[in-house]
C-alpha cells in the first residue's frame, strides 16, 4: 500500500503499535525504516538525522527486524544466531538463546547448538524458527526494534512462548510493532490506526476507545486475537 501524509514521533524506549485492516500500509511503513523501500517524498529521521543521508549498513546496524517469516540460513543454530553480531562468542550466543526462550529446545536436539537447521530452517518448527530469529535480535542488541506480524503464523502454545521472548526483547528499545494482540496494543505508548495508507486515528487504547472510531470498531469486531483479555 502507498502511504499518504504519515506523520508521527516515536520517543526513545516507546512502543508504537500499528493497527488496521489488511492492506492499510502497516508493513510498508515498517519497511521504510531500514530502507527496504525508499520514501518518494517526506523525511524519516532517527535522532534528528534523515535516514537517506546515512550509509545503509550503519542504519541497519541500529535496527533489528523480526517478521512473520524469519530468515534462517542452511547452517547451524549457533551460526544462525551468531549472524546477529559479528565475532560473538558461544557464551554470548547461548545467553541470547536463553533470553529468547530457545535454549531448552536447542539443548534437547541431538547436536544442540551445532544442529543444522536445513534450507530456510525447514528442520525446525515455526515457533522454533521465530525464537532463533529473536535470539539473533537479542544478540544484535540494536536500539530500534521492528516487529512485523512476528507471531501471526504460530499455534497458540508457540505464540505464547514467542510473545514472552518478544516482551523481553522490547525492554528498553524503541519498538514499532504491527499488532494483532490486544495485550500488545493496550500496552503500547501510542497506537497508530491505519486505513488506506493514512493514519486516521492515533492515541492510547483508552483514548481511542472513547472516540468510538475505527479502533473501537476493530475491538468490537474482535479484530485482535486475544479478545478475552480485554
Coordinates of C-alpha atoms in Angstrom, one line a residue:
X1 CA 0.0 0.0 0.0
X2 CA 1.2 3.5 -0.7
X3 CA 1.4 5.8 2.3
X4 CA -0.1 9.2 2.3
X5 CA 0.6 12.0 4.8
X6 CA 2.0 9.8 7.5
X7 CA 3.5 11.8 10.4
X8 CA 4.3 10.7 14.0
X9 CA 7.2 10.7 16.5
X10 CA 8.5 7.7 18.5
X11 CA 10.4 8.7 21.6
X12 CA 13.3 6.6 22.8
X13 CA 12.1 3.5 24.6
X14 CA 8.5 3.8 23.4
X15 CA 6.4 1.1 21.9
X16 CA 4.3 2.3 18.9
X17 CA 1.6 -0.2 17.7
X18 CA 0.4 -0.1 14.1
X19 CA -3.1 -1.5 13.7
X20 CA -5.7 -1.5 10.9
X21 CA -7.2 -3.7 8.2
X22 CA -5.1 -5.8 5.8
X23 CA -3.6 -3.6 3.1
X24 CA -3.7 -0.5 5.2
X25 CA 0.1 0.1 4.9
X26 CA 1.4 -1.2 8.2
X27 CA 4.2 -3.4 6.7
X28 CA 5.1 -0.7 4.1
X29 CA 5.6 1.8 7.0
X30 CA 7.9 -0.7 8.8
X31 CA 9.9 -1.5 5.7
X32 CA 10.7 2.2 5.1
X33 CA 12.8 2.4 8.3
X34 CA 15.6 0.0 7.2
X35 CA 15.2 1.4 3.7
X36 CA 13.9 -1.8 2.1
X37 CA 11.8 0.8 0.3
X38 CA 12.9 4.4 -0.3
X39 CA 10.4 7.1 0.6
X40 CA 9.5 9.1 -2.5
X41 CA 8.9 12.3 -0.5
X42 CA 9.0 13.4 3.1
X43 CA 11.6 12.7 5.7
X44 CA 12.3 9.9 8.1
X45 CA 14.7 10.9 10.8
X46 CA 16.4 9.0 13.7
X47 CA 17.7 11.3 16.4
X48 CA 17.1 14.2 14.0
X49 CA 19.2 12.7 11.2
X50 CA 17.4 11.9 8.0
X51 CA 18.0 8.2 7.2
X52 CA 18.6 8.8 3.5
X53 CA 21.7 10.6 4.5
X54 CA 23.5 7.7 6.3
X55 CA 25.0 4.6 4.9
X56 CA 22.6 1.7 4.7
X57 CA 25.0 -0.5 6.8
X58 CA 25.1 1.9 9.7
X59 CA 21.4 2.4 9.5
X60 CA 20.6 -1.3 9.6
X61 CA 23.1 -1.8 12.5
X62 CA 20.7 0.3 14.6
X63 CA 17.7 -1.8 13.7
X64 CA 16.5 -5.3 14.5
X65 CA 13.6 -6.8 12.5
X66 CA 11.6 -9.8 13.5
X67 CA 8.9 -10.6 10.9
X68 CA 6.4 -13.4 10.3
X69 CA 8.8 -15.3 8.0
X70 CA 12.1 -15.5 9.9
X71 CA 15.1 -15.9 7.5
X72 CA 17.3 -18.8 8.5
X73 CA 20.3 -20.0 6.6
X74 CA 21.2 -23.6 5.9
X75 CA 23.8 -23.7 8.7
X76 CA 24.0 -24.5 12.4
X77 CA 21.8 -22.9 15.1
X78 CA 24.9 -21.4 16.5
X79 CA 25.8 -19.7 13.2
X80 CA 22.2 -18.6 12.6
X81 CA 22.0 -16.8 16.0
X82 CA 25.6 -15.6 15.6
X83 CA 24.6 -13.6 12.4
X84 CA 23.2 -11.0 14.8
X85 CA 26.6 -9.7 15.8
X86 CA 30.0 -10.2 14.1
X87 CA 32.5 -12.0 16.3
X88 CA 30.1 -13.0 19.1
X89 CA 31.4 -15.9 21.2
X90 CA 29.5 -19.1 22.0
X91 CA 28.7 -17.9 25.5
X92 CA 27.0 -14.7 24.2
X93 CA 25.0 -16.7 21.6
X94 CA 23.8 -19.1 24.3
X95 CA 22.8 -16.2 26.6
X96 CA 20.8 -14.7 23.8
X97 CA 19.1 -18.1 23.2
X98 CA 18.2 -18.3 26.9
X99 CA 16.7 -14.8 26.7
X100 CA 14.7 -15.8 23.7
X101 CA 13.3 -19.0 25.4
X102 CA 15.1 -21.1 22.8
X103 CA 17.9 -22.7 24.9
X104 CA 15.7 -25.5 26.2
X105 CA 14.6 -26.9 22.8
X106 CA 18.1 -26.4 21.4
X107 CA 19.8 -28.3 24.2
X108 CA 17.3 -31.2 23.6
X109 CA 18.4 -31.6 20.0
X110 CA 21.0 -34.4 19.4
X111 CA 23.6 -31.9 18.1
X112 CA 22.5 -29.0 20.3
X113 CA 23.7 -25.6 19.1
X114 CA 25.6 -27.5 16.3
X115 CA 22.4 -28.8 14.7
X116 CA 21.9 -27.8 11.1
X117 CA 18.5 -26.1 10.6
X118 CA 18.1 -27.1 6.9
X119 CA 17.1 -24.8 4.0
X120 CA 15.2 -21.8 5.3
X121 CA 15.2 -23.6 8.7
X122 CA 12.9 -26.4 7.5
X123 CA 14.1 -28.8 10.1
X124 CA 12.6 -26.6 12.9
X125 CA 9.0 -25.8 13.7
X126 CA 7.6 -22.3 13.1
X127 CA 7.9 -21.4 16.8
X128 CA 11.4 -22.6 17.0
X129 CA 12.5 -20.6 13.9
X130 CA 10.9 -17.5 15.4
X131 CA 12.8 -18.0 18.7
X132 CA 16.1 -18.4 16.8
X133 CA 15.2 -15.1 15.0
X134 CA 14.5 -13.4 18.3
X135 CA 17.8 -14.8 19.8
X136 CA 19.6 -13.2 16.8
X137 CA 17.9 -9.9 17.6
X138 CA 18.8 -10.2 21.3
X139 CA 22.4 -10.8 20.3
X140 CA 22.4 -7.8 17.9
X141 CA 21.1 -5.6 20.8
X142 CA 20.0 -2.8 18.4
X143 CA 18.2 0.3 19.9
X144 CA 15.3 0.1 17.4
X145 CA 13.1 -2.9 17.1
X146 CA 10.6 -3.6 14.3
X147 CA 8.1 -6.4 14.8
X148 CA 6.1 -7.2 11.7
X149 CA 3.4 -9.8 12.4
X150 CA 6.1 -11.8 14.3
X151 CA 3.6 -14.3 15.8
X152 CA 0.9 -14.4 13.1
X153 CA 1.7 -17.8 11.7
X154 CA 2.1 -19.7 15.1
X155 CA -0.1 -22.0 17.0
X156 CA -1.3 -20.8 20.5
X157 CA 1.4 -22.6 22.5
X158 CA 4.2 -21.4 20.3
X159 CA 2.8 -17.9 20.2
X160 CA 2.8 -17.7 24.0
X161 CA 6.5 -18.7 24.2
X162 CA 7.5 -16.3 21.4
X163 CA 5.4 -13.5 22.8
X164 CA 7.1 -13.7 26.2
X165 CA 10.5 -13.6 24.4
X166 CA 9.4 -10.6 22.4
X167 CA 8.4 -8.7 25.5
X168 CA 11.9 -9.3 26.9
X169 CA 13.4 -8.1 23.6
X170 CA 11.3 -4.9 23.6
X171 CA 12.5 -3.8 27.1
X172 CA 14.4 -0.5 26.8
X173 CA 14.1 -0.4 23.0
X174 CA 12.1 1.9 20.7
X175 CA 9.7 -0.6 19.1
X176 CA 7.3 -0.4 16.1
X177 CA 5.0 -3.4 16.1
X178 CA 2.3 -4.4 13.7
X179 CA -0.1 -5.6 16.4
X180 CA -2.7 -8.3 16.3
X181 CA -2.9 -9.0 20.0
X182 CA -5.0 -6.8 22.3
X183 CA -2.4 -7.1 25.1
X184 CA 0.3 -5.7 22.8
X185 CA -1.9 -2.8 21.7
X186 CA -3.1 -1.9 25.2
X187 CA 0.5 -1.8 26.5
X188 CA 1.7 0.5 23.6
X189 CA 2.6 4.1 24.4
X190 CA 1.0 5.2 21.1
X191 CA -1.4 3.4 18.8
X192 CA -1.5 4.4 15.1
X193 CA -4.7 3.3 13.3
X194 CA -4.1 3.0 9.6
X195 CA -6.5 2.7 6.7
X196 CA -5.8 3.1 3.0
X197 CA -2.2 4.3 3.7
X198 CA -3.2 7.1 6.1
X199 CA -3.2 7.4 9.9
X200 CA -6.8 8.0 10.6
X201 CA -6.6 7.9 14.4
X202 CA -3.8 7.9 17.0
X203 CA -3.6 7.8 20.8
X204 CA -3.7 5.3 23.7
X205 CA -6.0 2.4 23.9
X206 CA -8.5 4.1 26.3
X207 CA -8.4 7.4 24.4
X208 CA -9.2 5.6 21.1
X209 CA -12.0 3.5 22.6
X210 CA -13.6 6.7 23.8
X211 CA -13.5 8.1 20.3
X212 CA -15.8 5.3 19.0
X213 CA -14.0 5.4 15.6
X214 CA -12.3 2.6 13.6
X215 CA -10.2 1.4 16.5
X216 CA -13.2 1.0 18.7
X217 CA -15.0 -0.9 15.9
X218 CA -12.0 -3.2 15.4
X219 CA -12.1 -4.0 19.1
X220 CA -15.9 -4.7 18.9
X221 CA -15.3 -6.9 15.8
X222 CA -12.8 -9.0 17.8
X223 CA -10.1 -8.0 15.3
X224 CA -7.5 -8.6 18.0
X225 CA -6.9 -12.3 18.6
X226 CA -6.9 -12.3 22.4
X227 CA -10.2 -10.5 22.9
X228 CA -10.8 -12.5 26.2
X229 CA -8.1 -10.4 27.8
X230 CA -10.0 -7.2 27.4

